[in-house]
Short mmCIF file of C-alpha atoms in Angstrom, two decimals:
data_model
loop_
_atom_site.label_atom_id
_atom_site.label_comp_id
_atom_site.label_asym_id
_atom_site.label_seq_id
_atom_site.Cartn_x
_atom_site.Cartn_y
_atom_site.Cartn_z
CA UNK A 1 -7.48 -11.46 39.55
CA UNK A 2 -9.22 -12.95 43.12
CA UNK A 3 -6.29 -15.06 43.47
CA UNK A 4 -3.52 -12.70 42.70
CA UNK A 5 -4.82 -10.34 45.08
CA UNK A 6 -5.33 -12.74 47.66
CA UNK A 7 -1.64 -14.45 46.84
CA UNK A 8 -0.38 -10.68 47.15
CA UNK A 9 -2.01 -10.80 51.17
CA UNK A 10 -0.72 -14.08 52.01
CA UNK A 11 2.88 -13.47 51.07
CA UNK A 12 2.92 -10.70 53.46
CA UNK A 13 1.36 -12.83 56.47
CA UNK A 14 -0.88 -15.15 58.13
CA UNK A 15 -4.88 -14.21 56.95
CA UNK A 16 -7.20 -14.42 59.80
CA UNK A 17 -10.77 -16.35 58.85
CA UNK A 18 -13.88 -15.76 60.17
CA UNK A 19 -15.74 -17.81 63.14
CA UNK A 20 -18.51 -19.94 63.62
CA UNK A 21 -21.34 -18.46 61.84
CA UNK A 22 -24.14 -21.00 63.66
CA UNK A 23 -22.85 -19.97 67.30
CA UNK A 24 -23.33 -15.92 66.38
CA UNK A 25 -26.63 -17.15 65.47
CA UNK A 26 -27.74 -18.54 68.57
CA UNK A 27 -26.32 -15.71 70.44
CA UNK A 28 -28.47 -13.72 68.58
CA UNK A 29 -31.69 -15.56 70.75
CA UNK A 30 -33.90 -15.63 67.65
CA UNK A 31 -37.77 -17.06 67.93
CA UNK A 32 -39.10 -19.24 65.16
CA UNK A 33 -40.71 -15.92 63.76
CA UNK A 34 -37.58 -14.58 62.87
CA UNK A 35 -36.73 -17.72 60.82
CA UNK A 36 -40.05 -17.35 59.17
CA UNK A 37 -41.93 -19.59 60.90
CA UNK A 38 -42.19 -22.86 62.62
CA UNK A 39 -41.31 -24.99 59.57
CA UNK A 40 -37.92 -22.84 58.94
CA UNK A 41 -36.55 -22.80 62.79
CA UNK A 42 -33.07 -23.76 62.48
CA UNK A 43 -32.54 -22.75 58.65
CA UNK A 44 -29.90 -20.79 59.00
CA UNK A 45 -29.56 -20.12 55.21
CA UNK A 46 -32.91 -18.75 55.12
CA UNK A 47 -32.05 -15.70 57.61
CA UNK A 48 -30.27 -14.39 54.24
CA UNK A 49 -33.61 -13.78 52.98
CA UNK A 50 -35.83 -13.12 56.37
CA UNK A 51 -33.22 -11.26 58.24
CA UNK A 52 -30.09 -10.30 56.59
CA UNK A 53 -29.70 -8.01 59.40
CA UNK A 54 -28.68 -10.49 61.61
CA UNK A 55 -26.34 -12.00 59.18
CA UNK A 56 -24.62 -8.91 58.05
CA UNK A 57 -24.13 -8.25 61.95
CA UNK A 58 -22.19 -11.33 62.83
CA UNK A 59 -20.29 -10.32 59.18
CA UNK A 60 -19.66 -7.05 61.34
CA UNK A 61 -18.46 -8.48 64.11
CA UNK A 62 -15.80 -10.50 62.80
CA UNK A 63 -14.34 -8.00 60.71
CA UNK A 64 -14.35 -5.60 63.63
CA UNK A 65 -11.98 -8.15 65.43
CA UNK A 66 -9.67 -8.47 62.85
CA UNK A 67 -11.00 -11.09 60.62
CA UNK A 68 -9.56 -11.45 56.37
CA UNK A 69 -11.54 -13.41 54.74
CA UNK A 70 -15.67 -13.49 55.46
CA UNK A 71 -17.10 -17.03 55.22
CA UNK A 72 -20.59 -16.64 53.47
CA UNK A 73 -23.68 -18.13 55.12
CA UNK A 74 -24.33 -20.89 52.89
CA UNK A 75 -22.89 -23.90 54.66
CA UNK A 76 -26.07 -25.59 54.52
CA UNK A 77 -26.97 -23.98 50.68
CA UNK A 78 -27.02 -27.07 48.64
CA UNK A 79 -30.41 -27.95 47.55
CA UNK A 80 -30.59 -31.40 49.12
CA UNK A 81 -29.89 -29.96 52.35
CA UNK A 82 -32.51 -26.50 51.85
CA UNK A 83 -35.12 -29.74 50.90
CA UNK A 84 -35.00 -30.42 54.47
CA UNK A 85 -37.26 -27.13 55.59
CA UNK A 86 -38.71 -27.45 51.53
CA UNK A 87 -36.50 -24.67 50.28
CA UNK A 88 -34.66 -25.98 48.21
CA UNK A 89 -36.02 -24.04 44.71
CA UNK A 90 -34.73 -21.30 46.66
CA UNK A 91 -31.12 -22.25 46.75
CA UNK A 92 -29.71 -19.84 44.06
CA UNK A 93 -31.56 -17.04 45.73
CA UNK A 94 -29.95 -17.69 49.15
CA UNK A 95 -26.71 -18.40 48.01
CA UNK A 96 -26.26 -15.40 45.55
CA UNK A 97 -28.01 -12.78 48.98
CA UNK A 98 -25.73 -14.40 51.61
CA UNK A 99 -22.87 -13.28 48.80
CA UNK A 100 -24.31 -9.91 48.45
CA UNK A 101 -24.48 -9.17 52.25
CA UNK A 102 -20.89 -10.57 53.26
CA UNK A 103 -19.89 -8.10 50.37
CA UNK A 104 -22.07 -5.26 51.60
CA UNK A 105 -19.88 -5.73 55.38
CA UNK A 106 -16.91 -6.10 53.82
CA UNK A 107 -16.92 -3.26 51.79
CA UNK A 108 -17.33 -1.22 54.90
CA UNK A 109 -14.03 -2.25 56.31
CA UNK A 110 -11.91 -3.42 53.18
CA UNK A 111 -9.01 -0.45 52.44
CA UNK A 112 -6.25 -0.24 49.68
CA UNK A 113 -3.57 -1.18 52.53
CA UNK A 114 -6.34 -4.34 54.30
CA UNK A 115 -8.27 -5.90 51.69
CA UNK A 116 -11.36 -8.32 52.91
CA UNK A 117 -12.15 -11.49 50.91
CA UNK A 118 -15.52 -13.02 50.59
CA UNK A 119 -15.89 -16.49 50.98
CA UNK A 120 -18.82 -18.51 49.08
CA UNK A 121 -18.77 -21.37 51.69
CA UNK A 122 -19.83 -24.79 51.07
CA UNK A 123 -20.63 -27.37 53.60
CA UNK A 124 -20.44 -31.06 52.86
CA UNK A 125 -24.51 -31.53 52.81
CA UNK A 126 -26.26 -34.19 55.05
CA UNK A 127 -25.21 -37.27 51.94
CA UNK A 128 -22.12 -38.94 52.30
CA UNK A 129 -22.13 -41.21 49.09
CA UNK A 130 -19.54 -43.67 51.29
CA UNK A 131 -21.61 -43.99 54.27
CA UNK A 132 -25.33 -42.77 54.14
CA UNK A 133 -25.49 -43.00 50.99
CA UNK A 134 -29.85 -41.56 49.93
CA UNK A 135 -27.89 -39.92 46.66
CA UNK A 136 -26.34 -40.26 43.58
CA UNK A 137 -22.93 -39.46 42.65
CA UNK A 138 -24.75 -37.40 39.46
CA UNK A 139 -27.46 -35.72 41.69
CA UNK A 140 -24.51 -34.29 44.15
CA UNK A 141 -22.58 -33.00 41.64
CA UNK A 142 -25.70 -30.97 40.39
CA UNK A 143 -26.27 -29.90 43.59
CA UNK A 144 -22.49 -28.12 44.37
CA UNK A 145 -23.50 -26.96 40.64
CA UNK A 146 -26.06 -25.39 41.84
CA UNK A 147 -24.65 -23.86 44.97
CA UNK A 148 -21.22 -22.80 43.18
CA UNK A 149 -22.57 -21.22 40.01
CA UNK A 150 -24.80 -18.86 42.72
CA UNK A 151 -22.07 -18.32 45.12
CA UNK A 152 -20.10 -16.84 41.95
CA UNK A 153 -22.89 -15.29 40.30
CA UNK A 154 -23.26 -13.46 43.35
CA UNK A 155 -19.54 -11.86 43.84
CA UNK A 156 -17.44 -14.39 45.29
CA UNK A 157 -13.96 -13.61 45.92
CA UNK A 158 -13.18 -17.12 46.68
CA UNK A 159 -14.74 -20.56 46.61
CA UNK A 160 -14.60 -22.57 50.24
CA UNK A 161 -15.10 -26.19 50.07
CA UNK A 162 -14.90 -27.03 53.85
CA UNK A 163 -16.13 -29.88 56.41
CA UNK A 164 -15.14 -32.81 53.91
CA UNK A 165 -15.58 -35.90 55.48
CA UNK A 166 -16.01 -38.36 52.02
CA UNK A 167 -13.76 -37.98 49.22
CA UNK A 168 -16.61 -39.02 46.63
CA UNK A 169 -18.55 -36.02 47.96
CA UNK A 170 -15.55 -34.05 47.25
CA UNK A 171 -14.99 -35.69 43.62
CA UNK A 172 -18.70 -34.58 43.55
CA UNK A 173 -18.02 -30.79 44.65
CA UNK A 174 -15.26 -29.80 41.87
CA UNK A 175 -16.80 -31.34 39.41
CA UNK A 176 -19.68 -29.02 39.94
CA UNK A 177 -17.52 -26.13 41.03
CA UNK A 178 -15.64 -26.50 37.74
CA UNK A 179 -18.91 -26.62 35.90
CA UNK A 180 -19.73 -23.66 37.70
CA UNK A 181 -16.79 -21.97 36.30
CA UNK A 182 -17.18 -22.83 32.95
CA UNK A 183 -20.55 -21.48 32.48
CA UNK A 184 -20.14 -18.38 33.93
CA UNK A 185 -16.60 -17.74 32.92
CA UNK A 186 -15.44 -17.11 35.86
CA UNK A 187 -12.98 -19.50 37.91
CA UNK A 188 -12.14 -18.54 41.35
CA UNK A 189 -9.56 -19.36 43.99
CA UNK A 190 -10.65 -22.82 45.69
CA UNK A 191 -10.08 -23.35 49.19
CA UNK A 192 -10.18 -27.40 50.93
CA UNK A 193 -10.80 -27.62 54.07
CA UNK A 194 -11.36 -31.47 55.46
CA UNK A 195 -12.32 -32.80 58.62
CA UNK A 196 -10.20 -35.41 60.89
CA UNK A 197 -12.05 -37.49 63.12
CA UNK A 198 -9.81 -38.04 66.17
CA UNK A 199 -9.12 -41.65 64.87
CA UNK A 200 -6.70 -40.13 62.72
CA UNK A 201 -9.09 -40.24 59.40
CA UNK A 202 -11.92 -38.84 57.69
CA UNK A 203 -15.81 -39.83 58.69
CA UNK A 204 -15.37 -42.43 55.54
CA UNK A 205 -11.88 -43.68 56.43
CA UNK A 206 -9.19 -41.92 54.13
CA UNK A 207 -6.06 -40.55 55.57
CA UNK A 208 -4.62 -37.23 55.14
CA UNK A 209 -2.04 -38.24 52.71
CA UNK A 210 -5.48 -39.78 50.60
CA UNK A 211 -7.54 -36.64 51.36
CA UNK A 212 -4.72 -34.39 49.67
CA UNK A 213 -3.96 -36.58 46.80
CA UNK A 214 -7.44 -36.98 45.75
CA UNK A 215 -7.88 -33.12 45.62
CA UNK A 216 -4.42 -32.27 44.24
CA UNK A 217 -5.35 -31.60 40.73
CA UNK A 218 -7.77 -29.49 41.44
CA UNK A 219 -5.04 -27.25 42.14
CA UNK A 220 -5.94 -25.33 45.12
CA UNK A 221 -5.12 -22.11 47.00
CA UNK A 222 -5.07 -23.74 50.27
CA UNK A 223 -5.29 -27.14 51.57
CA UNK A 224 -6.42 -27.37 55.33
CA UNK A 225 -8.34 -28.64 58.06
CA UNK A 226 -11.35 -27.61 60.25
CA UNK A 227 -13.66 -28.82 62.64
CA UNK A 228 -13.98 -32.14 64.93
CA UNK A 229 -11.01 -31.84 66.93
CA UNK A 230 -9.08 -29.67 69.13
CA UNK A 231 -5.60 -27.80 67.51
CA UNK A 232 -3.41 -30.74 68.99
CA UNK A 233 -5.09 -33.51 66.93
CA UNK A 234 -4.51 -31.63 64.28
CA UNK A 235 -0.88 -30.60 64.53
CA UNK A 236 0.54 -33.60 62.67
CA UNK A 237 -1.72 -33.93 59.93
CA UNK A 238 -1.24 -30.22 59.65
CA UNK A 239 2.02 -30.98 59.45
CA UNK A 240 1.72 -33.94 56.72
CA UNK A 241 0.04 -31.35 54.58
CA UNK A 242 2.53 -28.58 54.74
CA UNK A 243 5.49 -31.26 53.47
CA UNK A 244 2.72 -32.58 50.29
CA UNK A 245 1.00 -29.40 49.46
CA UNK A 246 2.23 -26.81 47.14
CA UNK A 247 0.34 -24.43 47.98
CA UNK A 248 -1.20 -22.66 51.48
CA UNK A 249 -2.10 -24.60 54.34
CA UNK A 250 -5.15 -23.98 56.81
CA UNK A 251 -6.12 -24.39 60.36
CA UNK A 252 -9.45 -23.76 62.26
CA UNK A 253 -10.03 -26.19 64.89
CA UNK A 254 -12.83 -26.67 67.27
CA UNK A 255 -12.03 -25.38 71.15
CA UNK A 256 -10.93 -28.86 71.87
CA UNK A 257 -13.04 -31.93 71.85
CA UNK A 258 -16.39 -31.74 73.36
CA UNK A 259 -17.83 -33.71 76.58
CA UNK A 260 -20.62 -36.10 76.43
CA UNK A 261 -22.75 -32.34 77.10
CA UNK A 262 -21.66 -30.84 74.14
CA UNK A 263 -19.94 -28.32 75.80
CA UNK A 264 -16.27 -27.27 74.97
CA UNK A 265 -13.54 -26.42 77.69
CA UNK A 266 -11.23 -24.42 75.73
CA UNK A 267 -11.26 -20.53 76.40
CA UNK A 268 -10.28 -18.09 73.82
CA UNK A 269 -7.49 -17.90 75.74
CA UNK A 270 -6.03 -21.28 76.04
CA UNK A 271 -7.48 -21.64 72.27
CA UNK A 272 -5.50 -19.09 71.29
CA UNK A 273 -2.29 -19.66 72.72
CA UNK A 274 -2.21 -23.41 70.92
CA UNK A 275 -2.74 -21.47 67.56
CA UNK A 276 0.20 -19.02 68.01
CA UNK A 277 2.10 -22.54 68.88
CA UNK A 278 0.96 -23.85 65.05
CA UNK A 279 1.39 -20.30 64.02
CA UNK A 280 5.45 -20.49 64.97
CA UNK A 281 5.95 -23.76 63.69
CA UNK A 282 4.31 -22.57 60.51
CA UNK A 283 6.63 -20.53 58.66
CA UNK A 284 6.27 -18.85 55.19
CA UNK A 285 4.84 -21.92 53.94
CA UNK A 286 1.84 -22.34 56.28
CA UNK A 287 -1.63 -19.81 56.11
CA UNK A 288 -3.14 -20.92 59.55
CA UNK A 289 -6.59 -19.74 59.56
CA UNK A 290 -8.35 -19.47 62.79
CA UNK A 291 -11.99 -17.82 64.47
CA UNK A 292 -11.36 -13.71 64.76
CA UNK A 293 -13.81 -13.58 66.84
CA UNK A 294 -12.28 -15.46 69.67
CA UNK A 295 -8.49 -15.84 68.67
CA UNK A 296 -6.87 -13.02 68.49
CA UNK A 297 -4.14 -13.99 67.01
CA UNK A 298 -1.03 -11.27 66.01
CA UNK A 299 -1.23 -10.21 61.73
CA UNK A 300 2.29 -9.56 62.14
#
């Protein structure tokens, strides 16, 4: 049912995903107190539990500018990642709230005519079993398990596999999603989302035509890329994926590169105005996906 409802939406038009959760977070000037302490400063997963408030705020916001689809607040949920502030017993509990309060904000905009879709989000943890390495194929996979079995145990319209940088991590990820899905009978809509580094491949070397080949069978509802680079890296891999995949395409980019500061030099403006550029080459085929917040791009 998630992803005939959702299918229903995108035949209609372009669907408009939420921003950067970690930014709204720092805007919202937090002390180590509200984290929980000291030893949780920085855990952004763990403001689900300590101050939901905040979370279901920045859930708020986005909606309030126009956004479709909620990401949940679980990029960092896995339990190898949570092990980092020694939370990482507590991953089914943060996973399952973050799904509860991106529900609870998008109940209070969803209507018959604009439907909102939640999200369960899942980052591609700290491991990359090509590069780091520190894990095992088998201990990954439990860990997406882990992370996808709470993220749909908790009310997940969707499934959002995003940041993928290592194509064994991903192997790793549906094999634990699917797991997911078979235990608790439920199989949601999947959403990939990789990452191009502006070398023209992924952190561990594949190409795009690689990246969507090795996920192909997993039979997605979009196929897409976010993060690392500005919109006009991406244009022709976005492109490469429109003529392989089958199914919906997605775009959320980075304001451009950063400087050697960190800072970015796109404004929502000039941000913007490349999306609607991707957003008129896309056509019918194409579900470009960009940051509510700050891109206000047309729904018609």
């Amino acid at each position: 049912m998630s992803r005939q409802r959702i299918e229903e939406q995108l035949e209609k038009r372009i669907l408009i995903i939420d921003g950067a959760m970690g930014t709204m977070i720092q805007n919202a000037d937090l002390s180590p107190e509200d984290f929980g302490g000291e030893e949780f400063d920085g855990c952004n997963e763990y403001l689900n539990i300590v101050k939901p408030e905040v979370i279901e705020g920045v859930h708020d916001a986005y909606l309030e500018a126009g956004a479709d689809i909620l990401c949940t607040n679980t990029f960092g949920g896995t339990p190898v990642v949570l092990d980092e502030y020694g939370l990482g017993e507590k991953a089914a509990d943060i996973n399952r709230l973050a799904v509860e309060i991106a529900k609870r904000s998008a109940a209070k905009f969803a209507t018959p005519e604009w439907p909102r879709f939640v999200a369960g989000a899942i980052g591609p943890t700290t491991k990359t079993l090509s590069v780091t390495g520190g894990i095992t194929f088998d201990e990954l996979k439990e860990n997406f398990y882990v992370q996808a079995k709470s993220l749909v145990e908790g009310g997940a319209d969707l499934i959002l596999l995003e940041t993928s940088q290592d194509m064994l991590n991903v192997k790793a990820a549906t094999i634990g999603i699917k797991q997911a899905f078979e235990e608790t009978g439920i199989e949601l809509p999947i959403m990939v989302s990789g990452t191009i580094e502006p070398m023209g491949t992924t952190l561990a070397g594949q190409s795009i035509e690689a990246f969507y080949i090795s996920i192909e069978h997993v039979k997605p509802l979009s196929v897409g890329l976010n993060c690392a680079t500005g919109p006009e890296f991406m244009t022709d891999h976005i492109r490469s994926l429109s003529e392989l995949s089958d199914g919906y395409v997605s775009c959320y980019p980075n304001a451009g590169l950063p400087d050697e500061e960190g800072h970015y030099h796109e404004t929502p403006e000039s941000l913007s105005k490349k999306l609607r550029g991707l957003q008129k080459k896309a056509g019918s085929m194409w579900w470009a996906a960009a940051a509510a917040r700050r891109l206000p791009i047309s729904k018609q």
